[in-house]
XYZ file of C-alpha atoms in Angstrom:
63
model
C 13.855 68.238 40.219
C 16.142 65.246 40.034
C 14.874 61.913 41.086
C 16.544 59.915 44.074
C 16.642 56.276 44.445
C 14.899 54.928 47.592
C 14.740 51.596 49.208
C 11.406 51.032 50.847
C 10.973 48.111 53.329
C 7.678 46.859 54.844
C 4.896 44.203 54.789
C 1.507 43.858 53.039
C -1.226 41.372 53.974
C -1.913 38.790 51.270
C -4.207 35.728 52.154
C -4.440 36.627 55.769
C -0.594 36.482 56.077
C 1.803 39.521 56.471
C 4.413 39.112 53.651
C 7.526 41.251 53.817
C 8.653 43.213 50.684
C 11.575 45.309 49.733
C 11.231 47.634 46.802
C 13.635 50.035 45.141
C 11.810 53.189 43.821
C 12.894 56.350 41.955
C 11.146 59.496 43.325
C 11.763 63.112 43.891
C 11.382 62.785 47.718
C 10.676 60.387 50.486
C 6.845 61.095 50.682
C 6.503 60.543 46.847
C 8.312 57.170 47.210
C 5.876 56.140 49.871
C 2.849 57.049 47.634
C 4.364 55.267 44.737
C 4.879 52.039 46.883
C 1.176 52.282 48.075
C 0.081 52.708 44.506
C 2.157 49.855 43.036
C 1.305 47.287 45.676
C -2.244 48.283 45.970
C -2.806 47.971 42.325
C -0.824 44.811 41.830
C -2.435 42.935 44.663
C -5.824 44.733 45.091
C -5.004 45.883 48.668
C -6.222 48.878 50.507
C -3.613 51.167 52.274
C -4.430 49.752 55.700
C -3.038 46.241 54.639
C 0.232 47.858 53.446
C 2.828 48.941 56.081
C 6.046 50.872 55.380
C 8.737 50.213 57.931
C 11.640 52.163 56.607
C 12.430 54.505 53.696
C 16.130 54.873 52.965
C 18.044 56.744 50.123
C 20.254 54.393 48.134
C 23.775 55.679 47.698
C 25.751 55.351 44.608
C 24.857 55.266 40.988
């Protein structure tokens, strides 16, 4: 299966403040893109999933 490029927009709680983020992820589908964002942000900032919100997941056209 071919990977698509997704843009994921949301916010995460760092130091008691919600910080916005925008990530571009390659994944086979939207659900897998969401999981990769949770894994990346959670491992980098040591956050649980309840402190990471995803507002939108959009396919990036082009390439």
